[in-house]
mmCIF file of N, CA and C in Angstrom:
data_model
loop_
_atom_site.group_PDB
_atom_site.id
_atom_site.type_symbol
_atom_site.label_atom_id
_atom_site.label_comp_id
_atom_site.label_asym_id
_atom_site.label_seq_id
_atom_site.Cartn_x
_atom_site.Cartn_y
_atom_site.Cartn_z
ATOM 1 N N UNK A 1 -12.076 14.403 -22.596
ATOM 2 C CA UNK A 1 -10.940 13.973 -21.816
ATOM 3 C C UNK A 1 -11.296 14.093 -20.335
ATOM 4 N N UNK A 2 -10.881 13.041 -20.069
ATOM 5 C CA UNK A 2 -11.646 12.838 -18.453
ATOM 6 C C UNK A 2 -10.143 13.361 -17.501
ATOM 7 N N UNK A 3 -10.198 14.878 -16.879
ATOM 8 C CA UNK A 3 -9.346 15.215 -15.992
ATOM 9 C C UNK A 3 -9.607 15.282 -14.476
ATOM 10 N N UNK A 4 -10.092 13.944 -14.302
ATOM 11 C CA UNK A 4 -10.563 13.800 -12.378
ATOM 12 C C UNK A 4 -8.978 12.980 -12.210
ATOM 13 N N UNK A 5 -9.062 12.806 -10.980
ATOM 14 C CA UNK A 5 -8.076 12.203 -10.189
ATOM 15 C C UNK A 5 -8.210 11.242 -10.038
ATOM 16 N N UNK A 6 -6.732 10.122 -10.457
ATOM 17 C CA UNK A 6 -6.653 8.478 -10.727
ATOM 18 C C UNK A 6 -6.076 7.978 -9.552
ATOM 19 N N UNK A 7 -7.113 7.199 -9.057
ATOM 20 C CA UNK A 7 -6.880 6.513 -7.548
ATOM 21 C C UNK A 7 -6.056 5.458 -8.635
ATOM 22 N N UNK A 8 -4.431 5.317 -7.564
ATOM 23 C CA UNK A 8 -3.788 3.721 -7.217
ATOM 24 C C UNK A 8 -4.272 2.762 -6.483
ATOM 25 N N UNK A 9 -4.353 1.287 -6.946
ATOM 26 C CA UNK A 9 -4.996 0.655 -5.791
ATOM 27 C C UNK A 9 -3.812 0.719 -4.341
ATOM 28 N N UNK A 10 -4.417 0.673 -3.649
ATOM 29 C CA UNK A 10 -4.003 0.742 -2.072
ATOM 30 C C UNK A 10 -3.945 -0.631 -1.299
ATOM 31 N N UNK A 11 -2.698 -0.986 -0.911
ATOM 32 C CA UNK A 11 -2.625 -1.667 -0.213
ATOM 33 C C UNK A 11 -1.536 -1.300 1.404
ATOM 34 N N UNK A 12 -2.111 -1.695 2.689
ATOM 35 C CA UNK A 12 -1.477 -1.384 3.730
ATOM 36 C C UNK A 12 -0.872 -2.898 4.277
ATOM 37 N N UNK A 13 0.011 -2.760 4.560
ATOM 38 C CA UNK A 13 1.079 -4.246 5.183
ATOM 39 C C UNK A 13 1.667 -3.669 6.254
ATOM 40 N N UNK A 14 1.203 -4.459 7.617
ATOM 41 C CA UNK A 14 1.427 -4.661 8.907
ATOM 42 C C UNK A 14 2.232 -5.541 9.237
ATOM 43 N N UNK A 15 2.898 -5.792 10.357
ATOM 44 C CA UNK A 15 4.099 -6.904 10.577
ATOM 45 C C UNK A 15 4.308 -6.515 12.197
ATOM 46 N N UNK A 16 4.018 -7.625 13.017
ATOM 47 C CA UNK A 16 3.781 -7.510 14.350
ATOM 48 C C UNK A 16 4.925 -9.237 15.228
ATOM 49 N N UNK A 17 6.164 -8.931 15.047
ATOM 50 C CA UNK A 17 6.951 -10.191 15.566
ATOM 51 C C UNK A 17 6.766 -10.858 16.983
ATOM 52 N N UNK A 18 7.116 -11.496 17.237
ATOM 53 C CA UNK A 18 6.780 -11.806 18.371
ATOM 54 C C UNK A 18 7.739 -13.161 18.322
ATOM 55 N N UNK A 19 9.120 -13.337 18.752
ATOM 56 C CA UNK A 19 10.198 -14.391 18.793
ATOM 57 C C UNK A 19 10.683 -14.783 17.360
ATOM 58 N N UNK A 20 10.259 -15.929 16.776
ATOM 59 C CA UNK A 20 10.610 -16.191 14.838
ATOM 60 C C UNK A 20 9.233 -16.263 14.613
ATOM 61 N N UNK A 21 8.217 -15.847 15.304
ATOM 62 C CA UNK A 21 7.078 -15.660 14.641
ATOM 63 C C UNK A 21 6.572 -14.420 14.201
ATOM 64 N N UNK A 22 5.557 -14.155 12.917
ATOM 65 C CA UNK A 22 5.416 -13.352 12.512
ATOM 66 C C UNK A 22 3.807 -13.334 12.051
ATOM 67 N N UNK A 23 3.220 -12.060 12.430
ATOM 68 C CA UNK A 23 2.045 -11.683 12.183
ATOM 69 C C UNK A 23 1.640 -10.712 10.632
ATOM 70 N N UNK A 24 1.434 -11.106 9.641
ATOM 71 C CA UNK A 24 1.400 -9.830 8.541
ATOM 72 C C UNK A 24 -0.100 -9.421 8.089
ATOM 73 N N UNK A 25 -0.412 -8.591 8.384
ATOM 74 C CA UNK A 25 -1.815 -7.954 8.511
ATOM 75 C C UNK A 25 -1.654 -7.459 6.805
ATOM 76 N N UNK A 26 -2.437 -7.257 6.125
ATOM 77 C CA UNK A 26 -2.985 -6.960 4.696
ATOM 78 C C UNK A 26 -4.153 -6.563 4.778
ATOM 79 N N UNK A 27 -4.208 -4.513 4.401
ATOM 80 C CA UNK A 27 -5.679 -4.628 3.799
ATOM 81 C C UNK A 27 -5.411 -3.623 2.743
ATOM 82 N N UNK A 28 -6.529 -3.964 2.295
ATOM 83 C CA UNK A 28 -6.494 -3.625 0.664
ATOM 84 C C UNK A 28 -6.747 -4.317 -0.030
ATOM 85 N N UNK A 29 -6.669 -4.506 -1.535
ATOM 86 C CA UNK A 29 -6.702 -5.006 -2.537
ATOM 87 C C UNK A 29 -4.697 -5.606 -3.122
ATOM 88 N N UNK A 30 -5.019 -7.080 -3.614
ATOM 89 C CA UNK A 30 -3.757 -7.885 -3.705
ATOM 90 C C UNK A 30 -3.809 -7.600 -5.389
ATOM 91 N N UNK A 31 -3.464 -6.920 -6.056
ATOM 92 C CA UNK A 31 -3.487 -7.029 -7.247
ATOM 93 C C UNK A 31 -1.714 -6.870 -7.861
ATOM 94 N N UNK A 32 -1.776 -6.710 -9.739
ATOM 95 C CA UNK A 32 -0.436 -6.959 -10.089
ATOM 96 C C UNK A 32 0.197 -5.609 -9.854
ATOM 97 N N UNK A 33 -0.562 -4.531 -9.573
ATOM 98 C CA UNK A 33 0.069 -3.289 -8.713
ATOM 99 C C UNK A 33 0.644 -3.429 -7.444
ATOM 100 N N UNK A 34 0.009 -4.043 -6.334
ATOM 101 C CA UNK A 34 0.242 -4.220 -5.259
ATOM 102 C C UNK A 34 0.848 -5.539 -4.516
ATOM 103 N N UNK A 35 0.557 -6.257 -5.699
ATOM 104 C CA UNK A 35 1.753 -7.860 -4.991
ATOM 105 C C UNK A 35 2.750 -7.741 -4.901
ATOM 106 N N UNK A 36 4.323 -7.045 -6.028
ATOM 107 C CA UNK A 36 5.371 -6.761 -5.036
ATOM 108 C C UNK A 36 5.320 -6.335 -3.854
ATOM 109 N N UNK A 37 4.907 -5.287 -3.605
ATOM 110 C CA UNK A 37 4.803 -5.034 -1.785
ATOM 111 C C UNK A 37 4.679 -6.157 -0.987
ATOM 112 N N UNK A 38 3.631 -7.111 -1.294
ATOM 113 C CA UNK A 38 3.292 -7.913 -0.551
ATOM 114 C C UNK A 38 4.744 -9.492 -0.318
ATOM 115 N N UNK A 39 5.000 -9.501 -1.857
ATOM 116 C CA UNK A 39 6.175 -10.225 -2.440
ATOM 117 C C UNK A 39 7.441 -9.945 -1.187
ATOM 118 N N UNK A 40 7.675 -8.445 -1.046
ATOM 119 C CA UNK A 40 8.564 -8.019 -0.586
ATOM 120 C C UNK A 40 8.485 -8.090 0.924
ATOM 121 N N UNK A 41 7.339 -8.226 1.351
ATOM 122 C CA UNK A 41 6.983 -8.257 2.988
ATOM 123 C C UNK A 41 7.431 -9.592 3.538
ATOM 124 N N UNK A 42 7.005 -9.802 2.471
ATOM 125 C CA UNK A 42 6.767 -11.757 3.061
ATOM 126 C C UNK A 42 8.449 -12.242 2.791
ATOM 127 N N UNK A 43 9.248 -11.729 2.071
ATOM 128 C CA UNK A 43 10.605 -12.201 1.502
ATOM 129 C C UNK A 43 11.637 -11.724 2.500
ATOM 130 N N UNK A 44 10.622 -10.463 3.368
ATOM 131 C CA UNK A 44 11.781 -10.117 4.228
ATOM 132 C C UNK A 44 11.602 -10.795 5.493
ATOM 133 N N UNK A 45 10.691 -11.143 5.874
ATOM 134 C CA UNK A 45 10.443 -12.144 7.126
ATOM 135 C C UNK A 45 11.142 -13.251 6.966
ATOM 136 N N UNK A 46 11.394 -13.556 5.769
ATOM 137 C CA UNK A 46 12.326 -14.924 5.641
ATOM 138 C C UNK A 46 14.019 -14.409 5.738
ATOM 139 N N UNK A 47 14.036 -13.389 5.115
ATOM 140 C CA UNK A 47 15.662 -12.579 5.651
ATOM 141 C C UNK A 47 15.958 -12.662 7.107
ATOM 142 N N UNK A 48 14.492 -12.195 7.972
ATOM 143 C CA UNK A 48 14.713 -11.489 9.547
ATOM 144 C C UNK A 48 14.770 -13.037 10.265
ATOM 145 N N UNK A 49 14.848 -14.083 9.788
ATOM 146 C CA UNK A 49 14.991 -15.379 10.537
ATOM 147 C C UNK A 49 13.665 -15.880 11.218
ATOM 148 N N UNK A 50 12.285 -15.062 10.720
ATOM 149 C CA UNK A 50 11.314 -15.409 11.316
ATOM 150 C C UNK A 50 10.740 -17.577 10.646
ATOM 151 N N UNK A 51 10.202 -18.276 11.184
ATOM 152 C CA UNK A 51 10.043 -19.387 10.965
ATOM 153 C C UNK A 51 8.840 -19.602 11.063
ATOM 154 N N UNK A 52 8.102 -18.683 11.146
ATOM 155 C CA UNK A 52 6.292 -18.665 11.438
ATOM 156 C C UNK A 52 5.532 -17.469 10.443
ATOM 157 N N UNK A 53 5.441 -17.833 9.814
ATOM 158 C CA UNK A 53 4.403 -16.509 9.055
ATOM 159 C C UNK A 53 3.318 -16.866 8.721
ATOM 160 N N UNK A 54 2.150 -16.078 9.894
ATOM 161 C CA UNK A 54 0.654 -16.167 9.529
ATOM 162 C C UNK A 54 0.118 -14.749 8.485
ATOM 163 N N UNK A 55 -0.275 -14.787 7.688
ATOM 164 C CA UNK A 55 -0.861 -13.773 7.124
ATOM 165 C C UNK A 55 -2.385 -13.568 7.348
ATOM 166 N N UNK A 56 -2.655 -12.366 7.708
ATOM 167 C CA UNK A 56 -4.377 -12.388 8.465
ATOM 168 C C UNK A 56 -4.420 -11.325 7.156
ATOM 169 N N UNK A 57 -6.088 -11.828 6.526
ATOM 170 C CA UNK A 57 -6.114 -11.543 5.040
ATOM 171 C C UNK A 57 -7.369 -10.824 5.455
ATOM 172 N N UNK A 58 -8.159 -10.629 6.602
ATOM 173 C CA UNK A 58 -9.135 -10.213 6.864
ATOM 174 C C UNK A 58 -9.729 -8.885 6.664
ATOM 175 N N UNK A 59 -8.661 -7.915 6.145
ATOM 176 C CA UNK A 59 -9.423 -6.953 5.718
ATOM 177 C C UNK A 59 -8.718 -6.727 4.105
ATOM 178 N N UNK A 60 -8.828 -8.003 3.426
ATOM 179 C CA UNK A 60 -8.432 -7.739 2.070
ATOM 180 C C UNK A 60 -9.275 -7.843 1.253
ATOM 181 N N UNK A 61 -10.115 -7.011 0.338
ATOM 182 C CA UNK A 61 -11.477 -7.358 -0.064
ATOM 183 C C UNK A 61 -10.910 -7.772 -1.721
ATOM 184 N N UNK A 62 -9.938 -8.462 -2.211
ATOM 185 C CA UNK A 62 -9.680 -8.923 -3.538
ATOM 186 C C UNK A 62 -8.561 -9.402 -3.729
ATOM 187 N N UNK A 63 -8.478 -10.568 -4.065
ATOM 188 C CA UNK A 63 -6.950 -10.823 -4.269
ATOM 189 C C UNK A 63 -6.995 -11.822 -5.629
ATOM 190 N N UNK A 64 -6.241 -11.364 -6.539
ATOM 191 C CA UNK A 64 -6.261 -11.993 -7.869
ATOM 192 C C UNK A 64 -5.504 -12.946 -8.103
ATOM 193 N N UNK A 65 -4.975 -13.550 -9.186
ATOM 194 C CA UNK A 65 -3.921 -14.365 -9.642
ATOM 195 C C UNK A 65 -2.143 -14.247 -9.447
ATOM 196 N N UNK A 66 -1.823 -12.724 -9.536
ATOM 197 C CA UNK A 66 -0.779 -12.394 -9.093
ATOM 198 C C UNK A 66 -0.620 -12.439 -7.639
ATOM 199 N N UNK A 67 -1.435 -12.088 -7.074
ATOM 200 C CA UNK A 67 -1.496 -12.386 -5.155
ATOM 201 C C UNK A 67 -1.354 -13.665 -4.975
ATOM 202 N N UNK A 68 -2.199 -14.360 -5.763
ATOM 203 C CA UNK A 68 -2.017 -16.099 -5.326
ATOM 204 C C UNK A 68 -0.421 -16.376 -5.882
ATOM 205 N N UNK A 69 -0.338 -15.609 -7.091
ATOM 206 C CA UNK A 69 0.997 -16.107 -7.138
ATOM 207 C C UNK A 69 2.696 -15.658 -5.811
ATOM 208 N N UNK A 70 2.545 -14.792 -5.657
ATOM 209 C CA UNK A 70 3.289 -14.330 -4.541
ATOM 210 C C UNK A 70 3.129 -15.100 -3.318
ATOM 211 N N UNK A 71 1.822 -15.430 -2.938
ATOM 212 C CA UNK A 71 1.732 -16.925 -1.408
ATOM 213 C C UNK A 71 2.443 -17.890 -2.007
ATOM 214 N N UNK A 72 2.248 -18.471 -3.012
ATOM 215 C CA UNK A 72 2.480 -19.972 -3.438
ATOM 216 C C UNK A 72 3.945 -19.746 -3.475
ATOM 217 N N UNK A 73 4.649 -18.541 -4.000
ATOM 218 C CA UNK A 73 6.061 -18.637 -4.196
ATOM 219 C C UNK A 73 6.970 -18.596 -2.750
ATOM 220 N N UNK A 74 6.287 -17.416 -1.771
ATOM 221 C CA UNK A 74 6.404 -17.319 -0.147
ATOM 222 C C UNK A 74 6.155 -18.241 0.720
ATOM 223 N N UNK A 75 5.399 -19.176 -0.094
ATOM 224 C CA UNK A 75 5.024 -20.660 0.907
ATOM 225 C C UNK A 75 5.987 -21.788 0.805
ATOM 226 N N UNK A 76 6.869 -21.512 -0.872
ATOM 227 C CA UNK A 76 7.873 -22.522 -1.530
ATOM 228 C C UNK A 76 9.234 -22.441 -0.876
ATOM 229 N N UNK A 77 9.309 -20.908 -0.153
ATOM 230 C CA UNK A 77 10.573 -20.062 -0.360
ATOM 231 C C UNK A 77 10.618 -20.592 1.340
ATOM 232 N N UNK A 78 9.498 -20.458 2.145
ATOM 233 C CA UNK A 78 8.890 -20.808 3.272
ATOM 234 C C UNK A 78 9.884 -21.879 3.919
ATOM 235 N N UNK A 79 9.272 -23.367 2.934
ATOM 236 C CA UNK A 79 9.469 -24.607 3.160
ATOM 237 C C UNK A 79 10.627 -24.962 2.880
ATOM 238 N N UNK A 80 11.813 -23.702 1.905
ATOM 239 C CA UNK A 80 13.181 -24.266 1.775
ATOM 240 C C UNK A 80 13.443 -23.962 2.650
ATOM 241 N N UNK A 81 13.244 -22.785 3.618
ATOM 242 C CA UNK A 81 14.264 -22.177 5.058
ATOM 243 C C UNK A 81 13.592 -23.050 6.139
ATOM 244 N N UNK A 82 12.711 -24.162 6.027
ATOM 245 C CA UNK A 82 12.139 -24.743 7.206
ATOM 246 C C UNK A 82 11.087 -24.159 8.259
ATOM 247 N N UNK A 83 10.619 -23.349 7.387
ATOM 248 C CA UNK A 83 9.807 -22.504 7.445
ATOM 249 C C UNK A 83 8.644 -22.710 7.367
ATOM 250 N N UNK A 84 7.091 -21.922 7.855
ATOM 251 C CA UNK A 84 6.038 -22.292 7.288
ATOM 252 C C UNK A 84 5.590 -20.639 6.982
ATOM 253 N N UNK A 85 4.224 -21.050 6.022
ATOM 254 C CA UNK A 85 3.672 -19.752 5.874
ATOM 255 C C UNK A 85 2.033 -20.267 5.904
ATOM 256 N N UNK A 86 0.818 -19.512 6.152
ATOM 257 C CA UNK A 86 -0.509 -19.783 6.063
ATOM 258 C C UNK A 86 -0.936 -18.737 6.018
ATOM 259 N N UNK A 87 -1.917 -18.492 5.177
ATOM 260 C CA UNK A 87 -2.966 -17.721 5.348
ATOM 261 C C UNK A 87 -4.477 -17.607 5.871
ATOM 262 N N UNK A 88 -4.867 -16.475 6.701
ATOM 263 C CA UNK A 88 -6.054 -16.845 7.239
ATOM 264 C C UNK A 88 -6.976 -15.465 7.359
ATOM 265 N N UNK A 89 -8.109 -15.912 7.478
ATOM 266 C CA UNK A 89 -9.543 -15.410 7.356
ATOM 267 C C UNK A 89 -9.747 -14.748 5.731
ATOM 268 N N UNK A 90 -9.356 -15.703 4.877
ATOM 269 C CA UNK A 90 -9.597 -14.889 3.678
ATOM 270 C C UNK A 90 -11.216 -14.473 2.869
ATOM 271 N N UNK A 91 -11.224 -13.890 2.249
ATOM 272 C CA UNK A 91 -12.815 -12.943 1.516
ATOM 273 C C UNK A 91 -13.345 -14.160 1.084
ATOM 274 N N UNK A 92 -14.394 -14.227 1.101
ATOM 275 C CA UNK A 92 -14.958 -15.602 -0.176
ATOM 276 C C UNK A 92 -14.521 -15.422 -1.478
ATOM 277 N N UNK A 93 -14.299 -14.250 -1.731
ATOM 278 C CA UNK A 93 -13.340 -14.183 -3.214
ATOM 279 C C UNK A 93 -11.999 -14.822 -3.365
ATOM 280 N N UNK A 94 -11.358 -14.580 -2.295
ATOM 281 C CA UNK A 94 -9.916 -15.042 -2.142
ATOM 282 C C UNK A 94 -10.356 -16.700 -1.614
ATOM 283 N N UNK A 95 -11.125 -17.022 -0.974
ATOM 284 C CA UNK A 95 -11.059 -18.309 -0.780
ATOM 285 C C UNK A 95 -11.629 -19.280 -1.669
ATOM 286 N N UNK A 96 -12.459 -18.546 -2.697
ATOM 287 C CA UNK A 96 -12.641 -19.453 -4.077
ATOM 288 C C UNK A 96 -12.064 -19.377 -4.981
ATOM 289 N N UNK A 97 -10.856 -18.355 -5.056
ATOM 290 C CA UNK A 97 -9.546 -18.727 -6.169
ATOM 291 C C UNK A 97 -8.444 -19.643 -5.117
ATOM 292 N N UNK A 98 -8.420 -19.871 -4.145
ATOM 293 C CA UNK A 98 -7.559 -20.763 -3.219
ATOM 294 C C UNK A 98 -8.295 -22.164 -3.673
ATOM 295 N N UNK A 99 -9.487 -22.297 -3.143
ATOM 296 C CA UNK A 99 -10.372 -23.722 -3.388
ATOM 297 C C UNK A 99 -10.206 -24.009 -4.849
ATOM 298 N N UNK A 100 -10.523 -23.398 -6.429
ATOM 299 C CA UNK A 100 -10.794 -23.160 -7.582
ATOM 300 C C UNK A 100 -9.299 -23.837 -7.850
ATOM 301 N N UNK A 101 -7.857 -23.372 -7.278
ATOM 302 C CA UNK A 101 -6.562 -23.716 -7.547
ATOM 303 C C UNK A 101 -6.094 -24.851 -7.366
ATOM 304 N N UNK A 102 -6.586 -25.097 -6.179
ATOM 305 C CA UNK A 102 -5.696 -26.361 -5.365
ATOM 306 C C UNK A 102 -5.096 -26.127 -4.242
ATOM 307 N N UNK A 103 -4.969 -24.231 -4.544
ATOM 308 C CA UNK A 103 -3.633 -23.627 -3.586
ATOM 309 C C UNK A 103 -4.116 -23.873 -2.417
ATOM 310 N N UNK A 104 -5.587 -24.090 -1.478
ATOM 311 C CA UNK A 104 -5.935 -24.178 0.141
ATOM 312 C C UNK A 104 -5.034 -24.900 0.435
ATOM 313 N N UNK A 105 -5.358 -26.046 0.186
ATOM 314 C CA UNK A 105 -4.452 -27.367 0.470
ATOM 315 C C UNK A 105 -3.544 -26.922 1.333
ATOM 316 N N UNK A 106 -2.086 -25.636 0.545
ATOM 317 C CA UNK A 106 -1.060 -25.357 0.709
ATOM 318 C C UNK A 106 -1.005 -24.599 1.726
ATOM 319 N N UNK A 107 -2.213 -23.506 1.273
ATOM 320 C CA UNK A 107 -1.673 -22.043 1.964
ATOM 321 C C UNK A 107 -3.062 -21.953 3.156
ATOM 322 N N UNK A 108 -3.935 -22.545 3.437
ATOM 323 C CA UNK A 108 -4.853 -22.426 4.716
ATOM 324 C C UNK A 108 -4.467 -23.411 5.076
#
C-alpha cells in the first residue's frame, strides 16, 4: 500500500480588467479536475459585463478535452452576450487538439 502524498492537479487563474476588457492568465494543467474553475472564471467575466476576454494560455503545459470543452462553451456563451473570447499563446499540445478539432478557427 502506497502511503506517500497525492498531489491534486493545480491550476492558478488570474484576471486583470481593464474597462469591459478582460485579461485571464492560466497556469497549470486544464484537466476534468480543473476545468470547472476555469468554466467558472470565464462565466463570471460574462456576469461582470466584461465584452473582451483574452485568455493567455502561456504557462499552461496541458489542456485536454474537457478544457477544450469549457472554451468552446465560453466562446458560445461569449457570442450570445456580444461578446468575444480568444485564446492565446497556447503549448503545442493545446494547439494540436485546437488544430486536430476545428476549434482554432473559433478560439485563436
Amino acid at each position: 500500500m502506497n502511503r506517500g502524498v497525492m498531489t491534486l492537479p493545480q491550476l492558478n487563474i488570474y484576471r486583470h480588467d481593464r474597462g469591459t476588457r478582460a485579461l485571464v492568465t492560466l497556469a497549470g494543467e486544464i484537466d476534468p479536475v480543473t476545468a470547472p474553475q476555469v468554466r467558472t472564471a470565464l462565466e463570471r467575466c460574462l456576469y461582470d459585463g466584461i465584452t473582451t476576454i483574452d485568455v493567455d494560455l502561456t504557462t499552461v503545459g496541458c489542456c485536454d478535452s474537457s478544457g477544450l470543452r469549457v472554451f468552446l462553451d465560453a466562446s458560445r456563451h461569449a457570442a450570445e452576450a456580444q461578446a468575444s473570447l480568444r485564446l492565446h499563446h497556447p503549448s503545442g499540445q493545446t494547439a494540436r487538439l485546437l488544430a486536430d478539432t476545428g476549434s482554432d478557427r473559433v478560439l485563436l
